[in-house]
Amino acid sequence: PRSAPPEAPRVVETDSTLFVRSPAMTVAARKHPLRLRFADETGRTLVAESDSNAVFANTTRTVRFRIDPDTRFYGTGERSEFGLHGTAFDVYNTAIFNYNRARMTMKVNVPFVSTTGGYGLFIDSHHPGRFDVGAADSTEMAYAAQGGTMTYYVLGGGIPEQIEHYTALTGRQPMPPKWSLGYIQSKYGYRNASQARGVVDTLRAKGFPVDALVLDLYWFEHMGDLAWNRDAFPRPFQMMRDLKRKGVQTVAITEPYIVEPSRLYEPAVDSGYVGTTEDGAPYPIEDWWSCSDCDAVLWDATNPDARDWWWSQYPDFMGDEMAGLWTDLGEPEKHPDAMRHHGGSARSIHNLYNNLWAQTLYRGWQEERPNQRIFNLTRSGFTGIQRYGTTLWSGDVARSWTGFQDQPALLLNVGLAGIGLYGSDLGGFSTGTTTPELYARWMQHGALTPTMRPHGFDGQQPTEPWRFGPDAEEVSRSAARLRYRLMPLLYTLAWENHRTGLPLARPLFFADPSDDRLHGVTDAYLLGESLLVAPVLQDSARTKDVVLPEGTWIPWGTDRPRPAVIDGGRTVTVDAPLDRIPLFVNAGSMVPTRPVAPHTGAQPADTLGMRVVPDPEADASFSVYEDDGQTLAYRDGAYSITSLRQTWEASEDDRTLVLSIGAASGTYDGQPEARTLQPAIHRLAVSPTRVTANGQALSEQPTVEAVREEGGWSYDADAGVLHVQIRGRTHAAHTITVEGVSLR
């Protein structure tokens, strides 16, 4: 049913002030001079314009706010600092190449700052801007935009609510194709069809799950061709069909620059579809890096006719086989201030450029493939780019530990700016040397981020896991397999991101915003609500200091000997051998899992595992989202939600754990009629006295393998884990009871 319309705000006016009141917020507009103040439902001031506020000065529009020195500020896109108080930075998409340390201004800039003060602030201006968050004056935050009008929104609530409000305004991420959450193999680059086929065959032979292969700029002859190099890829559509039959999708790069030798250079220039000089001539970008002694022009994304023309080039090289696109250099990478566009000067449209490109592809894709989800791996972005089905990454990071160490902070700040799908070039792109240990640790981290994609310049080093020795290969394979085991969790988090705007990877303070220890932490983060990821970011480290929120935490993947049960609310030092990334699950959690398979499409939809970590003082629940993984039918309700719940029943001499698996609510194409349920219940000190399913006693089996063959249950005393398996109808509810439970 539709929700009731919001209550209309009430307006009250006095001689000095105009009050606009809603149930959640009051805006007080002082008349002389005009100053705005925002208060919550109790009347507490959230934020107010400074008395020194001066909005207009020549072409610059500035707004200033009084800030509390105890308020913390986050987000705004790719920022090297996590916690922005005391910083100042430009809001202007800027390509930073081969960085060992991330900068305060990079390729993703979103003028939306989230705060712990009960409000978020979104500046609705695409012009070049600058944030000053208490740098010049610790009691003041200012935003200056170089042109346009000054419109801003104050968004009330805690940080999760601020993100929900912001993405409600600017758009939410569509559901990604499920394959895009799998392992994506990439490098700069695979030079011909033989290499492309060969790397997929090797991944399969070595037991790596893999869902996609990325082709860098060798798939075309000249940048801007948007046509296959038939010498290197003589039968590209057959190649893509063959890869797809193996469960591997093909993604190809495109750029907005057209070099002189390209087949599209003259049509673009003759039609006026490129950036120009002051007098209207095509603006030459001299000595372009991808060709020898030639210039390039920049496609004009602000020209509607140019957008239609540009998209019209895509279907021919994509065919029906290409599954996704990689849009690179869209800051734009080289964008002289003197260039002019249909939509204005270079600086005035610069931040919008990649959004317009993403919008062009999104709309064209919907027309060409009206029931298929888009995957657009893109490097830069601005306000609202998430609504066009984009996945972003952190750009050309150096092959160094310092480059790696900045990635969690970038991931978290981008997520708090409304962009939930983000990753990095695992292993580093270029400059420096990726050691086997650096590669292994980066791959472990990447497996537990929204996207997993090794990438780099192979003129210096390869990117494939087996190129770094047997230990790094095994670590990488184990990390990829863990990712696939967690695919139901990742996919459900993608659904939550689509519905609410909340990112998949979240700062630790999401667990408890009142815990000051958790603010500013970047060497650990939450994946959803239940998992805490603490990547090892130091060379040769074999332990890791981890800040744990309150609660009880259980290490993941260390079942033998029985993992320690760790009390949270403190910093602990944990073992971190090379083959293990510190990963913890919160007691009182139910984490859905699925068997590992060569690709996401091969993972059995009729099998649902769940790692149950009981909390003796609390119940637990999780709702698993499922759909067909590729079409837009979910928009019309073609999906299902399965509710998982763990509760307790107690008597004087017995304690019973009850697992409730709800009937799947909803249907979708390909949904199985029946499924196998495989709970694994951790923390059990002794074998239970009895296990039942839907009121019927289950048979005890001697081993876990026997449970998988025959059903029933088996207690692994060494690990303290009870394994259960039953089979039942998907659209029926099931109840599993475990009697005689004693927890460690």
PDB file of N, CA and C in Angstrom, residues 172-253:
ATOM      1  N   ARG A 172      19.035   6.487  -6.882  1.00  0.00           N
ATOM      2  CA  ARG A 172      19.620   5.302  -6.262  1.00  0.00           C
ATOM      3  C   ARG A 172      20.179   4.357  -7.316  1.00  0.00           C
ATOM      4  N   GLN A 173      21.115   3.544  -6.871  1.00  0.00           N
ATOM      5  CA  GLN A 173      21.784   2.571  -7.725  1.00  0.00           C
ATOM      6  C   GLN A 173      20.785   1.514  -8.194  1.00  0.00           C
ATOM      7  N   PRO A 174      20.658   1.300  -9.515  1.00  0.00           N
ATOM      8  CA  PRO A 174      19.875   0.148  -9.962  1.00  0.00           C
ATOM      9  C   PRO A 174      20.542  -1.149  -9.502  1.00  0.00           C
ATOM     10  N   MET A 175      19.806  -2.242  -9.517  1.00  0.00           N
ATOM     11  CA  MET A 175      20.424  -3.526  -9.195  1.00  0.00           C
ATOM     12  C   MET A 175      21.483  -3.847 -10.246  1.00  0.00           C
ATOM     13  N   PRO A 176      22.695  -4.188  -9.817  1.00  0.00           N
ATOM     14  CA  PRO A 176      23.718  -4.582 -10.786  1.00  0.00           C
ATOM     15  C   PRO A 176      23.453  -5.998 -11.278  1.00  0.00           C
ATOM     16  N   PRO A 177      23.963  -6.359 -12.456  1.00  0.00           N
ATOM     17  CA  PRO A 177      23.911  -7.772 -12.825  1.00  0.00           C
ATOM     18  C   PRO A 177      24.701  -8.576 -11.807  1.00  0.00           C
ATOM     19  N   LYS A 178      24.184  -9.735 -11.431  1.00  0.00           N
ATOM     20  CA  LYS A 178      24.842 -10.490 -10.369  1.00  0.00           C
ATOM     21  C   LYS A 178      26.277 -10.847 -10.732  1.00  0.00           C
ATOM     22  N   TRP A 179      26.541 -11.124 -12.010  1.00  0.00           N
ATOM     23  CA  TRP A 179      27.893 -11.513 -12.388  1.00  0.00           C
ATOM     24  C   TRP A 179      28.913 -10.433 -12.041  1.00  0.00           C
ATOM     25  N   SER A 180      28.481  -9.156 -12.001  1.00  0.00           N
ATOM     26  CA  SER A 180      29.425  -8.071 -11.748  1.00  0.00           C
ATOM     27  C   SER A 180      29.923  -8.065 -10.306  1.00  0.00           C
ATOM     28  N   LEU A 181      29.280  -8.813  -9.428  1.00  0.00           N
ATOM     29  CA  LEU A 181      29.761  -8.962  -8.058  1.00  0.00           C
ATOM     30  C   LEU A 181      30.747 -10.110  -7.926  1.00  0.00           C
ATOM     31  N   GLY A 182      30.955 -10.861  -9.008  1.00  0.00           N
ATOM     32  CA  GLY A 182      31.914 -11.949  -8.980  1.00  0.00           C
ATOM     33  C   GLY A 182      33.330 -11.467  -9.243  1.00  0.00           C
ATOM     34  N   TYR A 183      34.223 -12.400  -9.448  1.00  0.00           N
ATOM     35  CA  TYR A 183      35.630 -12.084  -9.723  1.00  0.00           C
ATOM     36  C   TYR A 183      35.754 -11.620 -11.162  1.00  0.00           C
ATOM     37  N   ILE A 184      36.394 -10.458 -11.362  1.00  0.00           N
ATOM     38  CA  ILE A 184      36.570  -9.865 -12.684  1.00  0.00           C
ATOM     39  C   ILE A 184      38.068  -9.797 -12.970  1.00  0.00           C
ATOM     40  N   GLN A 185      38.518 -10.481 -14.019  1.00  0.00           N
ATOM     41  CA  GLN A 185      39.939 -10.469 -14.368  1.00  0.00           C
ATOM     42  C   GLN A 185      40.216  -9.367 -15.384  1.00  0.00           C
ATOM     43  N   SER A 186      41.271  -8.574 -15.108  1.00  0.00           N
ATOM     44  CA  SER A 186      41.531  -7.418 -15.946  1.00  0.00           C
ATOM     45  C   SER A 186      43.017  -7.111 -15.953  1.00  0.00           C
ATOM     46  N   LYS A 187      43.481  -6.482 -17.020  1.00  0.00           N
ATOM     47  CA  LYS A 187      44.801  -5.853 -17.051  1.00  0.00           C
ATOM     48  C   LYS A 187      44.892  -4.982 -18.293  1.00  0.00           C
ATOM     49  N   TYR A 188      45.919  -4.163 -18.315  1.00  0.00           N
ATOM     50  CA  TYR A 188      46.240  -3.338 -19.466  1.00  0.00           C
ATOM     51  C   TYR A 188      47.484  -3.963 -20.093  1.00  0.00           C
ATOM     52  N   GLY A 189      47.257  -4.884 -21.097  1.00  0.00           N
ATOM     53  CA  GLY A 189      45.987  -5.465 -21.394  1.00  0.00           C
ATOM     54  C   GLY A 189      46.169  -6.734 -22.199  1.00  0.00           C
ATOM     55  N   TYR A 190      45.070  -7.390 -22.430  1.00  0.00           N
ATOM     56  CA  TYR A 190      45.035  -8.600 -23.267  1.00  0.00           C
ATOM     57  C   TYR A 190      45.032  -8.156 -24.721  1.00  0.00           C
ATOM     58  N   ARG A 191      46.085  -8.541 -25.441  1.00  0.00           N
ATOM     59  CA  ARG A 191      46.361  -7.945 -26.749  1.00  0.00           C
ATOM     60  C   ARG A 191      45.661  -8.625 -27.913  1.00  0.00           C
ATOM     61  N   ASN A 192      45.151  -9.821 -27.711  1.00  0.00           N
ATOM     62  CA  ASN A 192      44.494 -10.524 -28.806  1.00  0.00           C
ATOM     63  C   ASN A 192      43.556 -11.569 -28.230  1.00  0.00           C
ATOM     64  N   ALA A 193      42.794 -12.199 -29.115  1.00  0.00           N
ATOM     65  CA  ALA A 193      41.795 -13.177 -28.691  1.00  0.00           C
ATOM     66  C   ALA A 193      42.434 -14.378 -28.019  1.00  0.00           C
ATOM     67  N   SER A 194      43.616 -14.777 -28.499  1.00  0.00           N
ATOM     68  CA  SER A 194      44.288 -15.930 -27.902  1.00  0.00           C
ATOM     69  C   SER A 194      44.623 -15.673 -26.440  1.00  0.00           C
ATOM     70  N   GLN A 195      45.123 -14.472 -26.140  1.00  0.00           N
ATOM     71  CA  GLN A 195      45.416 -14.142 -24.749  1.00  0.00           C
ATOM     72  C   GLN A 195      44.145 -14.084 -23.912  1.00  0.00           C
ATOM     73  N   ALA A 196      43.091 -13.509 -24.473  1.00  0.00           N
ATOM     74  CA  ALA A 196      41.829 -13.404 -23.730  1.00  0.00           C
ATOM     75  C   ALA A 196      41.270 -14.788 -23.406  1.00  0.00           C
ATOM     76  N   ARG A 197      41.251 -15.645 -24.389  1.00  0.00           N
ATOM     77  CA  ARG A 197      40.752 -17.001 -24.147  1.00  0.00           C
ATOM     78  C   ARG A 197      41.662 -17.744 -23.172  1.00  0.00           C
ATOM     79  N   GLY A 198      42.975 -17.544 -23.336  1.00  0.00           N
ATOM     80  CA  GLY A 198      43.927 -18.292 -22.532  1.00  0.00           C
ATOM     81  C   GLY A 198      43.840 -17.983 -21.054  1.00  0.00           C
ATOM     82  N   VAL A 199      43.643 -16.708 -20.696  1.00  0.00           N
ATOM     83  CA  VAL A 199      43.589 -16.380 -19.281  1.00  0.00           C
ATOM     84  C   VAL A 199      42.349 -16.976 -18.633  1.00  0.00           C
ATOM     85  N   VAL A 200      41.245 -17.027 -19.368  1.00  0.00           N
ATOM     86  CA  VAL A 200      40.035 -17.650 -18.815  1.00  0.00           C
ATOM     87  C   VAL A 200      40.257 -19.148 -18.624  1.00  0.00           C
ATOM     88  N   ASP A 201      40.862 -19.793 -19.596  1.00  0.00           N
ATOM     89  CA  ASP A 201      41.127 -21.233 -19.474  1.00  0.00           C
ATOM     90  C   ASP A 201      42.042 -21.521 -18.291  1.00  0.00           C
ATOM     91  N   THR A 202      43.035 -20.654 -18.083  1.00  0.00           N
ATOM     92  CA  THR A 202      43.952 -20.880 -16.970  1.00  0.00           C
ATOM     93  C   THR A 202      43.254 -20.668 -15.632  1.00  0.00           C
ATOM     94  N   LEU A 203      42.439 -19.629 -15.528  1.00  0.00           N
ATOM     95  CA  LEU A 203      41.678 -19.417 -14.297  1.00  0.00           C
ATOM     96  C   LEU A 203      40.821 -20.626 -13.963  1.00  0.00           C
ATOM     97  N   ARG A 204      40.142 -21.158 -14.972  1.00  0.00           N
ATOM     98  CA  ARG A 204      39.303 -22.327 -14.743  1.00  0.00           C
ATOM     99  C   ARG A 204      40.156 -23.529 -14.322  1.00  0.00           C
ATOM    100  N   ALA A 205      41.271 -23.744 -15.016  1.00  0.00           N
ATOM    101  CA  ALA A 205      42.123 -24.899 -14.715  1.00  0.00           C
ATOM    102  C   ALA A 205      42.699 -24.814 -13.305  1.00  0.00           C
ATOM    103  N   LYS A 206      42.923 -23.602 -12.825  1.00  0.00           N
ATOM    104  CA  LYS A 206      43.513 -23.419 -11.509  1.00  0.00           C
ATOM    105  C   LYS A 206      42.466 -23.295 -10.402  1.00  0.00           C
ATOM    106  N   GLY A 207      41.199 -23.484 -10.725  1.00  0.00           N
ATOM    107  CA  GLY A 207      40.163 -23.522  -9.707  1.00  0.00           C
ATOM    108  C   GLY A 207      39.678 -22.177  -9.224  1.00  0.00           C
ATOM    109  N   PHE A 208      39.887 -21.125 -10.027  1.00  0.00           N
ATOM    110  CA  PHE A 208      39.377 -19.809  -9.658  1.00  0.00           C
ATOM    111  C   PHE A 208      37.951 -19.647 -10.171  1.00  0.00           C
ATOM    112  N   PRO A 209      37.021 -19.227  -9.305  1.00  0.00           N
ATOM    113  CA  PRO A 209      35.745 -18.767  -9.854  1.00  0.00           C
ATOM    114  C   PRO A 209      35.982 -17.450 -10.575  1.00  0.00           C
ATOM    115  N   VAL A 210      35.317 -17.242 -11.692  1.00  0.00           N
ATOM    116  CA  VAL A 210      35.498 -15.996 -12.444  1.00  0.00           C
ATOM    117  C   VAL A 210      34.239 -15.725 -13.243  1.00  0.00           C
ATOM    118  N   ASP A 211      33.834 -14.453 -13.300  1.00  0.00           N
ATOM    119  CA  ASP A 211      32.594 -14.077 -13.976  1.00  0.00           C
ATOM    120  C   ASP A 211      32.783 -13.111 -15.131  1.00  0.00           C
ATOM    121  N   ALA A 212      33.929 -12.469 -15.241  1.00  0.00           N
ATOM    122  CA  ALA A 212      34.076 -11.480 -16.311  1.00  0.00           C
ATOM    123  C   ALA A 212      35.547 -11.290 -16.653  1.00  0.00           C
ATOM    124  N   LEU A 213      35.767 -10.901 -17.908  1.00  0.00           N
ATOM    125  CA  LEU A 213      37.082 -10.550 -18.427  1.00  0.00           C
ATOM    126  C   LEU A 213      36.988  -9.158 -19.028  1.00  0.00           C
ATOM    127  N   VAL A 214      37.962  -8.298 -18.693  1.00  0.00           N
ATOM    128  CA  VAL A 214      37.973  -6.930 -19.185  1.00  0.00           C
ATOM    129  C   VAL A 214      39.030  -6.789 -20.279  1.00  0.00           C
ATOM    130  N   LEU A 215      38.618  -6.177 -21.386  1.00  0.00           N
ATOM    131  CA  LEU A 215      39.536  -5.885 -22.483  1.00  0.00           C
ATOM    132  C   LEU A 215      39.873  -4.406 -22.468  1.00  0.00           C
ATOM    133  N   ASP A 216      41.169  -4.117 -22.338  1.00  0.00           N
ATOM    134  CA  ASP A 216      41.637  -2.733 -22.358  1.00  0.00           C
ATOM    135  C   ASP A 216      41.824  -2.300 -23.813  1.00  0.00           C
ATOM    136  N   LEU A 217      42.590  -1.230 -24.043  1.00  0.00           N
ATOM    137  CA  LEU A 217      42.539  -0.541 -25.335  1.00  0.00           C
ATOM    138  C   LEU A 217      43.120  -1.306 -26.522  1.00  0.00           C
ATOM    139  N   TYR A 218      43.567  -2.544 -26.329  1.00  0.00           N
ATOM    140  CA  TYR A 218      44.055  -3.302 -27.480  1.00  0.00           C
ATOM    141  C   TYR A 218      42.934  -3.913 -28.316  1.00  0.00           C
ATOM    142  N   TRP A 219      41.685  -3.829 -27.841  1.00  0.00           N
ATOM    143  CA  TRP A 219      40.609  -4.441 -28.630  1.00  0.00           C
ATOM    144  C   TRP A 219      40.286  -3.608 -29.873  1.00  0.00           C
ATOM    145  N   PHE A 220      40.679  -2.327 -29.875  1.00  0.00           N
ATOM    146  CA  PHE A 220      40.497  -1.491 -31.068  1.00  0.00           C
ATOM    147  C   PHE A 220      41.870  -1.104 -31.616  1.00  0.00           C
ATOM    148  N   GLU A 221      41.877  -0.544 -32.826  1.00  0.00           N
ATOM    149  CA  GLU A 221      43.148  -0.138 -33.427  1.00  0.00           C
ATOM    150  C   GLU A 221      43.535   1.266 -32.995  1.00  0.00           C
ATOM    151  N   HIS A 222      42.572   2.187 -33.016  1.00  0.00           N
ATOM    152  CA  HIS A 222      42.838   3.577 -32.640  1.00  0.00           C
ATOM    153  C   HIS A 222      41.785   4.029 -31.638  1.00  0.00           C
ATOM    154  N   MET A 223      42.199   4.797 -30.632  1.00  0.00           N
ATOM    155  CA  MET A 223      41.240   5.298 -29.656  1.00  0.00           C
ATOM    156  C   MET A 223      40.191   6.156 -30.362  1.00  0.00           C
ATOM    157  N   GLY A 224      38.936   5.863 -30.089  1.00  0.00           N
ATOM    158  CA  GLY A 224      37.837   6.554 -30.746  1.00  0.00           C
ATOM    159  C   GLY A 224      37.244   5.778 -31.896  1.00  0.00           C
ATOM    160  N   ASP A 225      37.875   4.652 -32.302  1.00  0.00           N
ATOM    161  CA  ASP A 225      37.320   3.842 -33.388  1.00  0.00           C
ATOM    162  C   ASP A 225      35.942   3.298 -33.032  1.00  0.00           C
ATOM    163  N   LEU A 226      35.824   2.826 -31.759  1.00  0.00           N
ATOM    164  CA  LEU A 226      34.624   2.075 -31.355  1.00  0.00           C
ATOM    165  C   LEU A 226      34.346   0.967 -32.368  1.00  0.00           C
ATOM    166  N   ALA A 227      35.404   0.267 -32.738  1.00  0.00           N
ATOM    167  CA  ALA A 227      35.307  -0.852 -33.681  1.00  0.00           C
ATOM    168  C   ALA A 227      36.453  -1.808 -33.385  1.00  0.00           C
ATOM    169  N   TRP A 228      36.205  -3.090 -33.588  1.00  0.00           N
ATOM    170  CA  TRP A 228      37.185  -4.124 -33.270  1.00  0.00           C
ATOM    171  C   TRP A 228      38.399  -4.061 -34.188  1.00  0.00           C
ATOM    172  N   ASN A 229      39.551  -4.326 -33.605  1.00  0.00           N
ATOM    173  CA  ASN A 229      40.772  -4.581 -34.366  1.00  0.00           C
ATOM    174  C   ASN A 229      40.713  -6.035 -34.829  1.00  0.00           C
ATOM    175  N   ARG A 230      40.367  -6.228 -36.093  1.00  0.00           N
ATOM    176  CA  ARG A 230      40.121  -7.595 -36.578  1.00  0.00           C
ATOM    177  C   ARG A 230      41.409  -8.391 -36.764  1.00  0.00           C
ATOM    178  N   ASP A 231      42.549  -7.730 -36.773  1.00  0.00           N
ATOM    179  CA  ASP A 231      43.794  -8.493 -36.823  1.00  0.00           C
ATOM    180  C   ASP A 231      44.038  -9.194 -35.484  1.00  0.00           C
ATOM    181  N   ALA A 232      43.792  -8.474 -34.407  1.00  0.00           N
ATOM    182  CA  ALA A 232      44.010  -9.051 -33.080  1.00  0.00           C
ATOM    183  C   ALA A 232      42.816  -9.881 -32.608  1.00  0.00           C
ATOM    184  N   PHE A 233      41.616  -9.475 -32.988  1.00  0.00           N
ATOM    185  CA  PHE A 233      40.386 -10.170 -32.580  1.00  0.00           C
ATOM    186  C   PHE A 233      39.569 -10.459 -33.837  1.00  0.00           C
ATOM    187  N   PRO A 234      39.968 -11.495 -34.610  1.00  0.00           N
ATOM    188  CA  PRO A 234      39.346 -11.716 -35.921  1.00  0.00           C
ATOM    189  C   PRO A 234      37.873 -12.125 -35.847  1.00  0.00           C
ATOM    190  N   ARG A 235      37.467 -12.804 -34.782  1.00  0.00           N
ATOM    191  CA  ARG A 235      36.068 -13.241 -34.628  1.00  0.00           C
ATOM    192  C   ARG A 235      35.595 -12.867 -33.221  1.00  0.00           C
ATOM    193  N   PRO A 236      35.431 -11.584 -32.963  1.00  0.00           N
ATOM    194  CA  PRO A 236      35.162 -11.156 -31.583  1.00  0.00           C
ATOM    195  C   PRO A 236      33.836 -11.653 -31.028  1.00  0.00           C
ATOM    196  N   PHE A 237      32.815 -11.729 -31.853  1.00  0.00           N
ATOM    197  CA  PHE A 237      31.509 -12.145 -31.341  1.00  0.00           C
ATOM    198  C   PHE A 237      31.498 -13.629 -31.023  1.00  0.00           C
ATOM    199  N   GLN A 238      32.203 -14.422 -31.822  1.00  0.00           N
ATOM    200  CA  GLN A 238      32.339 -15.835 -31.506  1.00  0.00           C
ATOM    201  C   GLN A 238      33.132 -16.009 -30.214  1.00  0.00           C
ATOM    202  N   MET A 239      34.197 -15.220 -30.056  1.00  0.00           N
ATOM    203  CA  MET A 239      34.977 -15.282 -28.818  1.00  0.00           C
ATOM    204  C   MET A 239      34.104 -14.961 -27.607  1.00  0.00           C
ATOM    205  N   MET A 240      33.315 -13.895 -27.697  1.00  0.00           N
ATOM    206  CA  MET A 240      32.472 -13.524 -26.560  1.00  0.00           C
ATOM    207  C   MET A 240      31.410 -14.580 -26.295  1.00  0.00           C
ATOM    208  N   ARG A 241      30.868 -15.196 -27.353  1.00  0.00           N
ATOM    209  CA  ARG A 241      29.902 -16.279 -27.151  1.00  0.00           C
ATOM    210  C   ARG A 241      30.548 -17.466 -26.469  1.00  0.00           C
ATOM    211  N   ASP A 242      31.765 -17.793 -26.877  1.00  0.00           N
ATOM    212  CA  ASP A 242      32.459 -18.931 -26.271  1.00  0.00           C
ATOM    213  C   ASP A 242      32.750 -18.667 -24.797  1.00  0.00           C
ATOM    214  N   LEU A 243      33.176 -17.445 -24.484  1.00  0.00           N
ATOM    215  CA  LEU A 243      33.433 -17.112 -23.089  1.00  0.00           C
ATOM    216  C   LEU A 243      32.142 -17.150 -22.274  1.00  0.00           C
ATOM    217  N   LYS A 244      31.072 -16.659 -22.860  1.00  0.00           N
ATOM    218  CA  LYS A 244      29.800 -16.641 -22.136  1.00  0.00           C
ATOM    219  C   LYS A 244      29.318 -18.052 -21.835  1.00  0.00           C
ATOM    220  N   ARG A 245      29.571 -18.981 -22.762  1.00  0.00           N
ATOM    221  CA  ARG A 245      29.198 -20.374 -22.495  1.00  0.00           C
ATOM    222  C   ARG A 245      29.967 -20.936 -21.304  1.00  0.00           C
ATOM    223  N   LYS A 246      31.118 -20.358 -21.014  1.00  0.00           N
ATOM    224  CA  LYS A 246      31.892 -20.769 -19.843  1.00  0.00           C
ATOM    225  C   LYS A 246      31.517 -19.962 -18.610  1.00  0.00           C
ATOM    226  N   GLY A 247      30.513 -19.105 -18.743  1.00  0.00           N
ATOM    227  CA  GLY A 247      30.077 -18.299 -17.613  1.00  0.00           C
ATOM    228  C   GLY A 247      30.886 -17.043 -17.412  1.00  0.00           C
ATOM    229  N   VAL A 248      31.629 -16.616 -18.433  1.00  0.00           N
ATOM    230  CA  VAL A 248      32.491 -15.447 -18.316  1.00  0.00           C
ATOM    231  C   VAL A 248      31.993 -14.370 -19.269  1.00  0.00           C
ATOM    232  N   GLN A 249      31.674 -13.198 -18.704  1.00  0.00           N
ATOM    233  CA  GLN A 249      31.172 -12.080 -19.491  1.00  0.00           C
ATOM    234  C   GLN A 249      32.340 -11.228 -19.990  1.00  0.00           C
ATOM    235  N   THR A 250      32.111 -10.521 -21.106  1.00  0.00           N
ATOM    236  CA  THR A 250      33.142  -9.650 -21.682  1.00  0.00           C
ATOM    237  C   THR A 250      32.781  -8.188 -21.452  1.00  0.00           C
ATOM    238  N   VAL A 251      33.770  -7.429 -20.967  1.00  0.00           N
ATOM    239  CA  VAL A 251      33.642  -5.989 -20.740  1.00  0.00           C
ATOM    240  C   VAL A 251      34.746  -5.315 -21.542  1.00  0.00           C
ATOM    241  N   ALA A 252      34.410  -4.240 -22.276  1.00  0.00           N
ATOM    242  CA  ALA A 252      35.411  -3.553 -23.104  1.00  0.00           C
ATOM    243  C   ALA A 252      35.469  -2.071 -22.752  1.00  0.00           C
ATOM    244  N   ILE A 253      36.675  -1.540 -22.836  1.00  0.00           N
ATOM    245  CA  ILE A 253      36.914  -0.135 -22.515  1.00  0.00           C
ATOM    246  C   ILE A 253      36.507   0.766 -23.675  1.00  0.00           C
TER     247      ILE A 253
END
